[in-house]
PDB file of C-alpha atoms in Angstrom:
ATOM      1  CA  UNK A 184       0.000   0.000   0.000  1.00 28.00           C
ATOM      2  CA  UNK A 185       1.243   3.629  -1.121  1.00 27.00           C
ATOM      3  CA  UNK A 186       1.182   5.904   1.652  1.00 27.00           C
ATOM      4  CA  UNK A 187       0.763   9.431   1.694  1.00 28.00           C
ATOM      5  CA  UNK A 188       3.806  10.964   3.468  1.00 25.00           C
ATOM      6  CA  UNK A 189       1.831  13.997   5.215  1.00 29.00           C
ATOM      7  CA  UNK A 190      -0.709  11.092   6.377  1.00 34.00           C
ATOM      8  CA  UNK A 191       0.444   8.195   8.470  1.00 40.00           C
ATOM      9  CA  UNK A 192      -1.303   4.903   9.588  1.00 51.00           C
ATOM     10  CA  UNK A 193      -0.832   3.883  13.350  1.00 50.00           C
ATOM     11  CA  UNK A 194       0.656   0.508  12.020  1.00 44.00           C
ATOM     12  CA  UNK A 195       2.138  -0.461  15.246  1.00 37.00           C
ATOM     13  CA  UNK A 196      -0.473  -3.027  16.184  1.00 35.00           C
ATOM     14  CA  UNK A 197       0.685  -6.050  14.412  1.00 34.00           C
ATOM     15  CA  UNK A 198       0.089 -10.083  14.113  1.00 31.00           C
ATOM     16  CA  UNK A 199      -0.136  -9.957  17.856  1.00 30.00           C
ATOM     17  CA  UNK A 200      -3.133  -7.832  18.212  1.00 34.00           C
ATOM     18  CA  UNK A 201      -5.160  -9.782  15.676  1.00 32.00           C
ATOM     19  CA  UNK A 202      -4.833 -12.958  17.921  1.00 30.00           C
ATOM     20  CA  UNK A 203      -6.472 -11.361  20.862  1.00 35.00           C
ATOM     21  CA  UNK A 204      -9.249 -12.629  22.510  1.00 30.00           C
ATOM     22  CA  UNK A 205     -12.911 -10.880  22.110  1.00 33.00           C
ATOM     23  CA  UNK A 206     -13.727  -8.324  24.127  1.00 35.00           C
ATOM     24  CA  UNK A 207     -16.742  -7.569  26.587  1.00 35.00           C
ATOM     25  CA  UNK A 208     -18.876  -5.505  25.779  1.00 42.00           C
ATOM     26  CA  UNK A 209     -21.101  -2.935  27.612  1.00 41.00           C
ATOM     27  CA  UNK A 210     -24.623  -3.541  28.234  1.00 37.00           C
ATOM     28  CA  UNK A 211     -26.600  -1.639  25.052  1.00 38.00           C
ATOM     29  CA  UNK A 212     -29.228   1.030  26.952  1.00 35.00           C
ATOM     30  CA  UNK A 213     -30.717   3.769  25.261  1.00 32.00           C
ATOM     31  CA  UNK A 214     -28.979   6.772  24.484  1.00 37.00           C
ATOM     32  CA  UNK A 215     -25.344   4.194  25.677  1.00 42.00           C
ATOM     33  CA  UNK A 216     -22.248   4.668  23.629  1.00 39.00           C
ATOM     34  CA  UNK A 217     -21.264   1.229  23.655  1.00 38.00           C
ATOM     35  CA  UNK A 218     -17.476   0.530  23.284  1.00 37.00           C
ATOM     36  CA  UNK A 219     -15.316  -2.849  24.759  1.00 36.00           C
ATOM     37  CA  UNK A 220     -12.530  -1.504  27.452  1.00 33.00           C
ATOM     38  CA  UNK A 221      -9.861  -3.771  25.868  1.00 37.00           C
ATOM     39  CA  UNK A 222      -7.460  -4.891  28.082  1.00 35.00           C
ATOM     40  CA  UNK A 223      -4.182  -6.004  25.482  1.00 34.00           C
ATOM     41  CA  UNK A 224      -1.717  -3.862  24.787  1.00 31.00           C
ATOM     42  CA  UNK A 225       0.942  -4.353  22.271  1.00 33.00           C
ATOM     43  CA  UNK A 226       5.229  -3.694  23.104  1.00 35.00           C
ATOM     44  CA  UNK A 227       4.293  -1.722  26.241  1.00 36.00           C
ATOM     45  CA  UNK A 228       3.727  -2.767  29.953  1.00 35.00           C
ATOM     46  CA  UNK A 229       0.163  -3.595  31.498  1.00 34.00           C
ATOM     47  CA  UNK A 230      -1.941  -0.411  32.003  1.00 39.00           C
ATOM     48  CA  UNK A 231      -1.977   1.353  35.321  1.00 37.00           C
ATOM     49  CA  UNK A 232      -4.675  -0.728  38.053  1.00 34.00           C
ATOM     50  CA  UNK A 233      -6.612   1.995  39.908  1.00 35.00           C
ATOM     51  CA  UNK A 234      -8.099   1.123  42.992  1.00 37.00           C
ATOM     52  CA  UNK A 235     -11.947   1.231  43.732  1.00 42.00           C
ATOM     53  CA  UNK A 236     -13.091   3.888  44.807  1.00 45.00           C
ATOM     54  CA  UNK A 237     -11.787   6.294  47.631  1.00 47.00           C
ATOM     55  CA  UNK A 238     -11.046  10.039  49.142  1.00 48.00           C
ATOM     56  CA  UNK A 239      -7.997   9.764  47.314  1.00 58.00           C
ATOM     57  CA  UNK A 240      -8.684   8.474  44.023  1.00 87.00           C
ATOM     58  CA  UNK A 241      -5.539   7.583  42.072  1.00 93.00           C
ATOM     59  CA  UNK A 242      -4.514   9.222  38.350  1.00 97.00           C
ATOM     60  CA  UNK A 243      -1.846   8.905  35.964  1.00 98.00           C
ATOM     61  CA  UNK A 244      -0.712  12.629  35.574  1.00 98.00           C
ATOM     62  CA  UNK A 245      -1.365  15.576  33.776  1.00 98.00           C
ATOM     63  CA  UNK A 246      -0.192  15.548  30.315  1.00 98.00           C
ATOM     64  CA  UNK A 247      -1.049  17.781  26.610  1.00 98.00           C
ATOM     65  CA  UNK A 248      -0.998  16.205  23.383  1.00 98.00           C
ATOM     66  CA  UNK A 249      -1.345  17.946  19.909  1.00 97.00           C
ATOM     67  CA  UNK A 250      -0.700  14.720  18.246  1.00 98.00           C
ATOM     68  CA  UNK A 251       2.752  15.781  16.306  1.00 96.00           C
ATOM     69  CA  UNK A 252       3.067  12.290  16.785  1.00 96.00           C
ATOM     70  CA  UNK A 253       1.302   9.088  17.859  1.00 97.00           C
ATOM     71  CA  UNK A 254       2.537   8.177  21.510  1.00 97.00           C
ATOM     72  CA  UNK A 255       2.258   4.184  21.661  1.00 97.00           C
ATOM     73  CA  UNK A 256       3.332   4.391  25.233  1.00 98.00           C
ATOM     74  CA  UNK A 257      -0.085   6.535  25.685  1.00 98.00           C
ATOM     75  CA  UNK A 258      -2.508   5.071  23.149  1.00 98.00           C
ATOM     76  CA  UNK A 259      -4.204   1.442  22.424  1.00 98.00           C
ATOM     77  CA  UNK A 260      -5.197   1.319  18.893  1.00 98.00           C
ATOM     78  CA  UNK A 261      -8.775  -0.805  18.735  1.00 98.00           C
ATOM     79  CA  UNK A 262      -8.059  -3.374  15.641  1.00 98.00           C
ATOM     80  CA  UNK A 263      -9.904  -6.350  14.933  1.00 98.00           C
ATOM     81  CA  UNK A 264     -13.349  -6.705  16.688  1.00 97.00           C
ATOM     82  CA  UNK A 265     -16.378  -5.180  17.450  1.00 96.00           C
ATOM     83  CA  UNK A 266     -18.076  -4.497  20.614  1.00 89.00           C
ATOM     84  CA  UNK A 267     -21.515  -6.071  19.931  1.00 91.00           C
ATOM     85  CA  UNK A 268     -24.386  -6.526  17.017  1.00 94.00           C
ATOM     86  CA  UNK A 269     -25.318  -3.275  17.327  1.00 96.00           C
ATOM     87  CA  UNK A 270     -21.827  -1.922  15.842  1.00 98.00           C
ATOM     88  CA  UNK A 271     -21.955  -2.796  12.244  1.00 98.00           C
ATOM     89  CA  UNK A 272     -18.383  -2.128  11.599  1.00 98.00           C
ATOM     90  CA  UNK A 273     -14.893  -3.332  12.690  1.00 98.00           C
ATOM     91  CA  UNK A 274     -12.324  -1.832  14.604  1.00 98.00           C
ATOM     92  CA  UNK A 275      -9.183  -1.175  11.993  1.00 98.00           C
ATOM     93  CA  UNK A 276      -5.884   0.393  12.787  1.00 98.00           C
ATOM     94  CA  UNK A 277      -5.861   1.512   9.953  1.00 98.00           C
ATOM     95  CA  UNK A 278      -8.117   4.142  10.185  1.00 98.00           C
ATOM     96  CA  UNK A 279      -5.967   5.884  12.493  1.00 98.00           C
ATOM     97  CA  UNK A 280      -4.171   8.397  11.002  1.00 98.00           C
ATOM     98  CA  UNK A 281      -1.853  11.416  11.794  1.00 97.00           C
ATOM     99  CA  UNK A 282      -1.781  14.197   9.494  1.00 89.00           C
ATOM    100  CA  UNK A 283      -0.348  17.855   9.716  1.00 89.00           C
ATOM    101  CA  UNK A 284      -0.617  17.485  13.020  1.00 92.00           C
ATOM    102  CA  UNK A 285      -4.301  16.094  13.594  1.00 97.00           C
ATOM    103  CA  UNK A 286      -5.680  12.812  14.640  1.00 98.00           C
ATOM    104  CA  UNK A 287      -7.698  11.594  12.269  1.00 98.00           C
ATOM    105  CA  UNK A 288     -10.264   8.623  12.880  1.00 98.00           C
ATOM    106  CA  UNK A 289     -12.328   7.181  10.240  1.00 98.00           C
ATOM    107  CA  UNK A 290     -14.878   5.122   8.930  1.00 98.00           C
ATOM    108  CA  UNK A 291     -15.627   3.930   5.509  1.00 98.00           C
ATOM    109  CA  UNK A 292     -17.092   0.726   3.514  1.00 98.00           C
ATOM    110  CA  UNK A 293     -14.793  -2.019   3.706  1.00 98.00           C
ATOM    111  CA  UNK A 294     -15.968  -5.625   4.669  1.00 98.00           C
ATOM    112  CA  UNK A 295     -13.634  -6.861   7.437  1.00 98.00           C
ATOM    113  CA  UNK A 296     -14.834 -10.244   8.948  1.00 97.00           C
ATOM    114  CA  UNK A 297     -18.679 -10.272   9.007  1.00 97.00           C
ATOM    115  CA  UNK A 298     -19.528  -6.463   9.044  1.00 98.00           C
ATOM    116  CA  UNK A 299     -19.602  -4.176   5.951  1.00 98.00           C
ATOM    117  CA  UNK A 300     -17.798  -1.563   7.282  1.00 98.00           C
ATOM    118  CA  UNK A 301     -14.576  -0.530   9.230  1.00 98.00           C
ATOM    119  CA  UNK A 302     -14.246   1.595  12.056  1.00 98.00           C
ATOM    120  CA  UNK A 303     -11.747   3.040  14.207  1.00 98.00           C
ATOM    121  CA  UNK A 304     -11.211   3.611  18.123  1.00 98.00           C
ATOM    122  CA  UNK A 305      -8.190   4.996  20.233  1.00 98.00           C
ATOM    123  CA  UNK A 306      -8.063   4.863  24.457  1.00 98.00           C
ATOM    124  CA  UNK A 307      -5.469   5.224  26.711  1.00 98.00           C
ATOM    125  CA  UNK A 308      -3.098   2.807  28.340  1.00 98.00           C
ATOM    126  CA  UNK A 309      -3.636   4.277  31.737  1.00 98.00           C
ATOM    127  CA  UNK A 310      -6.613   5.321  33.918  1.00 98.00           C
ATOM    128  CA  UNK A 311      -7.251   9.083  34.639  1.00 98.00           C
ATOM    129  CA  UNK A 312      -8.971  11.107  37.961  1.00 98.00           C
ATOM    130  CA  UNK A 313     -10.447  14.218  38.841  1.00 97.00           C
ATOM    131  CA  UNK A 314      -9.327  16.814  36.856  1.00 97.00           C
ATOM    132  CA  UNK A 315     -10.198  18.618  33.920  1.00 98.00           C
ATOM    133  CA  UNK A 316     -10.321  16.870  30.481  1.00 98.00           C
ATOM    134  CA  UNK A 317     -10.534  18.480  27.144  1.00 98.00           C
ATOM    135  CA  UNK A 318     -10.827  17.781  22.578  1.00 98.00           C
ATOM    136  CA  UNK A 319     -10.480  20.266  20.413  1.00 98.00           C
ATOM    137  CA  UNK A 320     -12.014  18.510  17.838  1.00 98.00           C
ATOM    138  CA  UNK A 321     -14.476  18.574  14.182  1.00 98.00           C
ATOM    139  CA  UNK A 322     -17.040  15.740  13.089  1.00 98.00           C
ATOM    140  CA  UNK A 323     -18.188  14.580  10.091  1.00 98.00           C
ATOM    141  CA  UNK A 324     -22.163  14.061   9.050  1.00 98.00           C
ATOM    142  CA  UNK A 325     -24.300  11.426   8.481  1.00 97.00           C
ATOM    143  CA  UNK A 326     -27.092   9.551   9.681  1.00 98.00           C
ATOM    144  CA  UNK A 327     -26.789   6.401  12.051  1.00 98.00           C
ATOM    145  CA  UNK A 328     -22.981   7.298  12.819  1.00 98.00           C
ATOM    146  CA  UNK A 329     -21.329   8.306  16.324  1.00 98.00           C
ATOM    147  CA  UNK A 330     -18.429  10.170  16.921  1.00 98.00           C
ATOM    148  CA  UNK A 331     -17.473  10.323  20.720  1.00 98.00           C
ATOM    149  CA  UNK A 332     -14.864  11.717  23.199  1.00 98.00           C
ATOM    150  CA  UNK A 333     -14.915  10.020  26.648  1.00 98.00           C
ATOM    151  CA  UNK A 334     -14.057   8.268  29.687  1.00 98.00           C
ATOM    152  CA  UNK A 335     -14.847   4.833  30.528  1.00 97.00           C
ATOM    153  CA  UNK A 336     -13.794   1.950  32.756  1.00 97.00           C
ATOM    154  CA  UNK A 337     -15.923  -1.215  33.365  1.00 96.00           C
ATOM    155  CA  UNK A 338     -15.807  -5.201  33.429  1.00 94.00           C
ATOM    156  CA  UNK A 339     -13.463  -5.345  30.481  1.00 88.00           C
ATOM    157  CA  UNK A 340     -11.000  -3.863  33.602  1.00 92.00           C
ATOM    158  CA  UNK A 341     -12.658  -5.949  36.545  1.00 93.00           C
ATOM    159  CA  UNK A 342     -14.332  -2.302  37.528  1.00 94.00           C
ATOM    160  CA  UNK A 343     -18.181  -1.206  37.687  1.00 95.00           C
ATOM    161  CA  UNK A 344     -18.866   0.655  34.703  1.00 96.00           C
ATOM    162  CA  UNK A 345     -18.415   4.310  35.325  1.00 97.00           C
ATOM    163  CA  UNK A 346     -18.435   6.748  32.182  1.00 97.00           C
ATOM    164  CA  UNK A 347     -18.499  10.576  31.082  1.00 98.00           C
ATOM    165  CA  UNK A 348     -19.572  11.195  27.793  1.00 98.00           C
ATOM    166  CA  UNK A 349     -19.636  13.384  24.622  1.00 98.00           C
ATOM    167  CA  UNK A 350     -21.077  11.936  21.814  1.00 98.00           C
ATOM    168  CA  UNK A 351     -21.955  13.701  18.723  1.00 98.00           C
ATOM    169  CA  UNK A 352     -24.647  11.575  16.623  1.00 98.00           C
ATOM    170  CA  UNK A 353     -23.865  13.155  13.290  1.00 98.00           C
ATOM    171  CA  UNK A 354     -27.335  12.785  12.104  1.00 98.00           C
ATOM    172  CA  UNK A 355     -27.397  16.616  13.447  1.00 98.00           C
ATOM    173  CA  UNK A 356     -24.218  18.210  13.672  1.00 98.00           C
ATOM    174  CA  UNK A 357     -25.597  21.279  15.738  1.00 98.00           C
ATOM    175  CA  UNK A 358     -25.678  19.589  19.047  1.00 98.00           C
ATOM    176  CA  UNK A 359     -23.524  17.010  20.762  1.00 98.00           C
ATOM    177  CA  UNK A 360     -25.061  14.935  23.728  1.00 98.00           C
ATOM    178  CA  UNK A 361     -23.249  14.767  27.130  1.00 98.00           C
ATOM    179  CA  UNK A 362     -23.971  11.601  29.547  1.00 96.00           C
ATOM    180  CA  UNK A 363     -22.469  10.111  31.883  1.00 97.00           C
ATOM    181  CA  UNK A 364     -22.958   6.197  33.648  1.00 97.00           C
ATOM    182  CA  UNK A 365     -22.845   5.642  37.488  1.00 96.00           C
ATOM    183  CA  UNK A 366     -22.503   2.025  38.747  1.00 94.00           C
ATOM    184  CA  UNK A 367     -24.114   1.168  34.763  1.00 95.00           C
ATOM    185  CA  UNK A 368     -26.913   3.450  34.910  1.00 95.00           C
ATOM    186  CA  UNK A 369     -27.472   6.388  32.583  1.00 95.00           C
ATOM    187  CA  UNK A 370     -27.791   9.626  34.320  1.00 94.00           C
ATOM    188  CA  UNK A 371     -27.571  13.396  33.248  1.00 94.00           C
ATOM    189  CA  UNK A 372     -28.278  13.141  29.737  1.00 96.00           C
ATOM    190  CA  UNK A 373     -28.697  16.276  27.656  1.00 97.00           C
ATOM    191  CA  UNK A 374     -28.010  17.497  24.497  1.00 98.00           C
ATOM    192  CA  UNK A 375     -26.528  20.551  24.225  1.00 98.00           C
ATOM    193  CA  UNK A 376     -26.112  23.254  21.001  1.00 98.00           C
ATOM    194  CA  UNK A 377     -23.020  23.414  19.501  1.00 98.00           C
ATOM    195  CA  UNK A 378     -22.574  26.734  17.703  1.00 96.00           C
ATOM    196  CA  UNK A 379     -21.720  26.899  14.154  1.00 97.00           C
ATOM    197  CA  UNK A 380     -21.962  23.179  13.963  1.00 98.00           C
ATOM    198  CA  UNK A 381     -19.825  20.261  14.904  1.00 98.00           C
ATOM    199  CA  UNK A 382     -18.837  19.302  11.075  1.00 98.00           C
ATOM    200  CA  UNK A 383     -17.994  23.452  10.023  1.00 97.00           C
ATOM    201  CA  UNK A 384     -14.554  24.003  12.448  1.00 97.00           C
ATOM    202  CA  UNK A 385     -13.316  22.722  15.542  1.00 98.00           C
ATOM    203  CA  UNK A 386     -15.028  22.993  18.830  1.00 98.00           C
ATOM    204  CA  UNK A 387     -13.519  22.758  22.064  1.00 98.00           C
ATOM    205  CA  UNK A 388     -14.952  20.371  24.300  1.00 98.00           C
ATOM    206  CA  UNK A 389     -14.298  19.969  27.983  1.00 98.00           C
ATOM    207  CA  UNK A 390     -15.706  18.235  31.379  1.00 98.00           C
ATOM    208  CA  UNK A 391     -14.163  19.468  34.821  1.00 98.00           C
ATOM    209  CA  UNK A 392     -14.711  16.061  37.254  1.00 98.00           C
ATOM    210  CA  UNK A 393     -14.207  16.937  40.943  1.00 97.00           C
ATOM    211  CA  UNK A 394     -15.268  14.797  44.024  1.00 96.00           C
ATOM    212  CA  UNK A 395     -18.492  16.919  44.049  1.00 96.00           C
ATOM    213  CA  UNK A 396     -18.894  18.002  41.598  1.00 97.00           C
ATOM    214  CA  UNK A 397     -19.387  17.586  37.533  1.00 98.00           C
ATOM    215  CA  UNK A 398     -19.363  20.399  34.739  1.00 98.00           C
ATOM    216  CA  UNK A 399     -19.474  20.035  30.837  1.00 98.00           C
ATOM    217  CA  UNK A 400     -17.991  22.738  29.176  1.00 98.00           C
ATOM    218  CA  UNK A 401     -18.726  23.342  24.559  1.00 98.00           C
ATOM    219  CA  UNK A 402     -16.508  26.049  24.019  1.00 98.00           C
ATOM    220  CA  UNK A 403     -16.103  27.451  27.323  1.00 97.00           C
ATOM    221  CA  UNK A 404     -19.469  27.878  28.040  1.00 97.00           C
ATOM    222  CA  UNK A 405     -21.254  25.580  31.207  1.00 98.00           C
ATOM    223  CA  UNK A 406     -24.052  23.077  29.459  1.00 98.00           C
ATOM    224  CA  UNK A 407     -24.528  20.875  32.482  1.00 98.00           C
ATOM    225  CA  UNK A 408     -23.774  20.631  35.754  1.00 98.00           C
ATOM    226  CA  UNK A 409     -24.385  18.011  38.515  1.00 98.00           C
ATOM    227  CA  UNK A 410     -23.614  17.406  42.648  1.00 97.00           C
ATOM    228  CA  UNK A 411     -25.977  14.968  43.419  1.00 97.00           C
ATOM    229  CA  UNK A 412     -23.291  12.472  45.004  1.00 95.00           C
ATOM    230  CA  UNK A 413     -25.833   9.948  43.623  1.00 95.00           C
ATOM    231  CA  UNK A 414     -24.738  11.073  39.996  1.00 96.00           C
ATOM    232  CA  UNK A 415     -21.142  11.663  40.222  1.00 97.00           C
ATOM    233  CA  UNK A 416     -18.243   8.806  39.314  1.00 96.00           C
ATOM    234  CA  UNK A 417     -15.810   7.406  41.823  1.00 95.00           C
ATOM    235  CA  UNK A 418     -13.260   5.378  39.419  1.00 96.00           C
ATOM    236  CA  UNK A 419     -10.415   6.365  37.227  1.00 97.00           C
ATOM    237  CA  UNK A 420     -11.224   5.736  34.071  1.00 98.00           C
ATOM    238  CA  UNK A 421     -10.101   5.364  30.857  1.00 98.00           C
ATOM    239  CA  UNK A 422      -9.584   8.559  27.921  1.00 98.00           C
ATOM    240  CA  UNK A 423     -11.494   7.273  24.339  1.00 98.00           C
ATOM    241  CA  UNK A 424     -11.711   8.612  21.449  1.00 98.00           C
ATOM    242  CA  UNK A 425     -14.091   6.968  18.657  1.00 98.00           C
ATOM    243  CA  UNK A 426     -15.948   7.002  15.458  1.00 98.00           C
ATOM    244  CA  UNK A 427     -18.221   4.076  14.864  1.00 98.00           C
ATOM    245  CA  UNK A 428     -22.221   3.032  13.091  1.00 98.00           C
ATOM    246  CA  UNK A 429     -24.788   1.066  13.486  1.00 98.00           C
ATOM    247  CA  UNK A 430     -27.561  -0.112  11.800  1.00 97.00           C
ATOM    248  CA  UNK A 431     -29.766  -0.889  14.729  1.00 97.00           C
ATOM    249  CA  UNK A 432     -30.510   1.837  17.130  1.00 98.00           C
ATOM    250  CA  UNK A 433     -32.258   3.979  14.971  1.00 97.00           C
ATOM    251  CA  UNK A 434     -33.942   5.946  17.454  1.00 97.00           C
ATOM    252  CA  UNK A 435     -30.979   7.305  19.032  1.00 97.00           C
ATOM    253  CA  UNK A 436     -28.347   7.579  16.356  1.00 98.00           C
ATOM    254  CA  UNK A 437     -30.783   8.138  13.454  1.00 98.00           C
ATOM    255  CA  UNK A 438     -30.941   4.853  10.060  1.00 98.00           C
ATOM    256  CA  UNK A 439     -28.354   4.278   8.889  1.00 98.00           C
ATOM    257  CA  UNK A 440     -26.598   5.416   5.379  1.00 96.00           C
ATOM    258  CA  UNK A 441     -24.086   4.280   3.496  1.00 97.00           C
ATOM    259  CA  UNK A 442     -21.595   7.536   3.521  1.00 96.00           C
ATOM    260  CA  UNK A 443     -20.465   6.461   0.292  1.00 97.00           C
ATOM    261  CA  UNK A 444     -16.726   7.872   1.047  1.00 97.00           C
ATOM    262  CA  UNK A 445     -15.339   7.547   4.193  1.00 98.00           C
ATOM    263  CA  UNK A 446     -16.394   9.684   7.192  1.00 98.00           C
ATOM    264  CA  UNK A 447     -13.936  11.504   9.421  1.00 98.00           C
ATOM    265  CA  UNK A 448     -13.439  12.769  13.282  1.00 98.00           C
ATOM    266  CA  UNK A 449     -10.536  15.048  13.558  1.00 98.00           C
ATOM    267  CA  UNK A 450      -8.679  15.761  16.557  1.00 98.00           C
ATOM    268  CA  UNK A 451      -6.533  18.592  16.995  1.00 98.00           C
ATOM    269  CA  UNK A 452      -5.500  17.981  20.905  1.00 98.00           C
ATOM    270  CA  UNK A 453      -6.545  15.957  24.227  1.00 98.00           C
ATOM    271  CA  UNK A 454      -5.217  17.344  27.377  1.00 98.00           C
ATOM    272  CA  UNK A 455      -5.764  15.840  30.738  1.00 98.00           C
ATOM    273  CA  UNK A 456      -5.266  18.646  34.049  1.00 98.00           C
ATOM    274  CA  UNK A 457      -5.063  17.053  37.694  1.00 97.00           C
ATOM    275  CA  UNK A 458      -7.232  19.105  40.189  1.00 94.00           C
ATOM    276  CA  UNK A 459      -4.342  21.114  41.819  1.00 93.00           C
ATOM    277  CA  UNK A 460      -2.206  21.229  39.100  1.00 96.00           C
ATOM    278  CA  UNK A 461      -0.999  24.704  36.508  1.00 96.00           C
ATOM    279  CA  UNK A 462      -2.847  24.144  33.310  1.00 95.00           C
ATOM    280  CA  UNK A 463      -0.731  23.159  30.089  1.00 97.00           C
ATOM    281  CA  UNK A 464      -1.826  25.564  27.629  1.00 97.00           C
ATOM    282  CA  UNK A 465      -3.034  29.129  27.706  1.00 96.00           C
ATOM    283  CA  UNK A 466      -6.385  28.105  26.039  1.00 95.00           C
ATOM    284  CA  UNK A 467      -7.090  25.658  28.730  1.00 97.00           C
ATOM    285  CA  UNK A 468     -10.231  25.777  30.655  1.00 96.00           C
ATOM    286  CA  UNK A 469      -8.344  25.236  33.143  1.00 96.00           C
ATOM    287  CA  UNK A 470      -6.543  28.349  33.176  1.00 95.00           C
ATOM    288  CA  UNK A 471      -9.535  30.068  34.579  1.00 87.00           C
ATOM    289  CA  UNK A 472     -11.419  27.325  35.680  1.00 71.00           C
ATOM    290  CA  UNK A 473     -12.251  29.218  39.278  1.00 54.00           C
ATOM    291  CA  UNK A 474     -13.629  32.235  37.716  1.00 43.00           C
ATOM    292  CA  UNK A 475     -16.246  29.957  34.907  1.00 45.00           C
ATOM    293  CA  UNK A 476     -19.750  29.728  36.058  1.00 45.00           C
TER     294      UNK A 476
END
């Protein structure tokens, strides 16, 4: 295969990833984004174990990245499954790609195994705390296709399923929905408007996660808020960034249609601030983070 030299394929997952196991998958719910924590990693050491949950709840630190190049010591590439019948395509490395600096996730028609279409997923190696987490990111369209920045952990990592979600069904591009799972139960859903459009330039998006407290943040600006200590997660989790379909939950994500070219999510930078600690980059929410309301 020719390659492009300003656009790269994550090709580090080789032989050995194909041979893994298949993952769990989360329980489907309404309105779930429904991913596999996979556990393998491939030429790196075993992620970080967090411990259940506790007053001191442990974090890999702080770090920025613009994605000048793909940190394997960081990311797990998804490659080679699917996390359930409701996905109709298949993870492939292949569809994650660095270019002039971006992240680039895709998703086009390519029969891989026994779905029609190919995928592609990226999560971290190690598990993440309170602190403030934020994309800069810009979606594609089209109906019956999600496109989602998160944090998840779950039975895949011998942990109750705990999750914080944005999800952008592309089916409408002016809104993206922000969730978020406590011991597997859906709870603050809402769907918030997304100026200008998630598909027309990059939006920043951002969730500040303290022990009491839980904001969402689309371009600086507070869309939800919650301190019920009912509602509020108490395990690391897990940083995910994915672009998937599916040809079943129609009432959520919209039928499905065939793109007819491949679809992209485009990711300009991730950035992870512990509670406590200087933020990274002078756009940061976390810079003023005090001061938002």
């Amino acid at each position: 295969m020719s390659e492009d030299p300003k656009t790269t394929p994550i090709m580090a997952v080789d032989a050995m990833i194909s041979a893994q196991p298949n993952r769990p998958m989360r329980l489907l719910s309404v309105g779930a984004l429904l991913l596999a924590a996979a556990a393998a990693l491939f030429g790196a050491a075993p992620p970080s174990r967090a411990q259940d949950a506790s007053p001191e709840m442990k974090s890999a630190p702080s770090f920025v990245d613009d994605f000048k190049s793909f940190d394997r010591s960081r990311w797990f590439v998804s490659d080679g499954w699917s996390n359930g019948n409701h996905q109709n395509c298949i993870w492939s490395k292949s569809l994650v790609k660095l270019s002039d600096n971006m992240l680039t996730l895709g998703f086009e028609k390519r029969k891989l195994k026994d779905r029609e279409f190919a995928c592609a997923e990226i999560q971290t190696k190690q598990r993440f705390g309170y602190g403030t987490y934020e994309a800069r990111m810009k979606t594609d369209t089209g109906s019956g296709l999600n496109a989602a920045f998160f944090t998840y952990i779950g039975p895949a990592d011998k942990q109750p399923w705990y999750e914080i979600d944005f999800e952008v069904l592309t089916k409408d591009t002016s809104k993206v929905q922000v969730n978020s799972y406590i011991a597997g139960k859906p709870k603050n859903e809402k769907l918030a408007e997304v100026e200008g459009g998630t598909d027309k330039g990059f939006n920043d998006y951002a969730f500040i996660w303290e022990k009491d407290r839980l904001r969402w943040y689309v371009n600086g600006k507070l869309v939800q808020e919650v301190t019920n200590p009912d509602q509020l997660p108490t395990h690391s989790q897990k940083i995910f960034f994915s672009l998937w379909g599916s040809d079943t939950l129609t009432n959520w994500m919209g039928a499905f249609s065939d793109p007819g070219r491949q679809v992209s999510m485009q990711v300009q930078r991730v950035a992870f601030t512990a509670l406590g600690q200087p933020c990274q980059f002078p756009e940061s929410l976390a810079c003023g983070v005090s001061s938002i309301k």
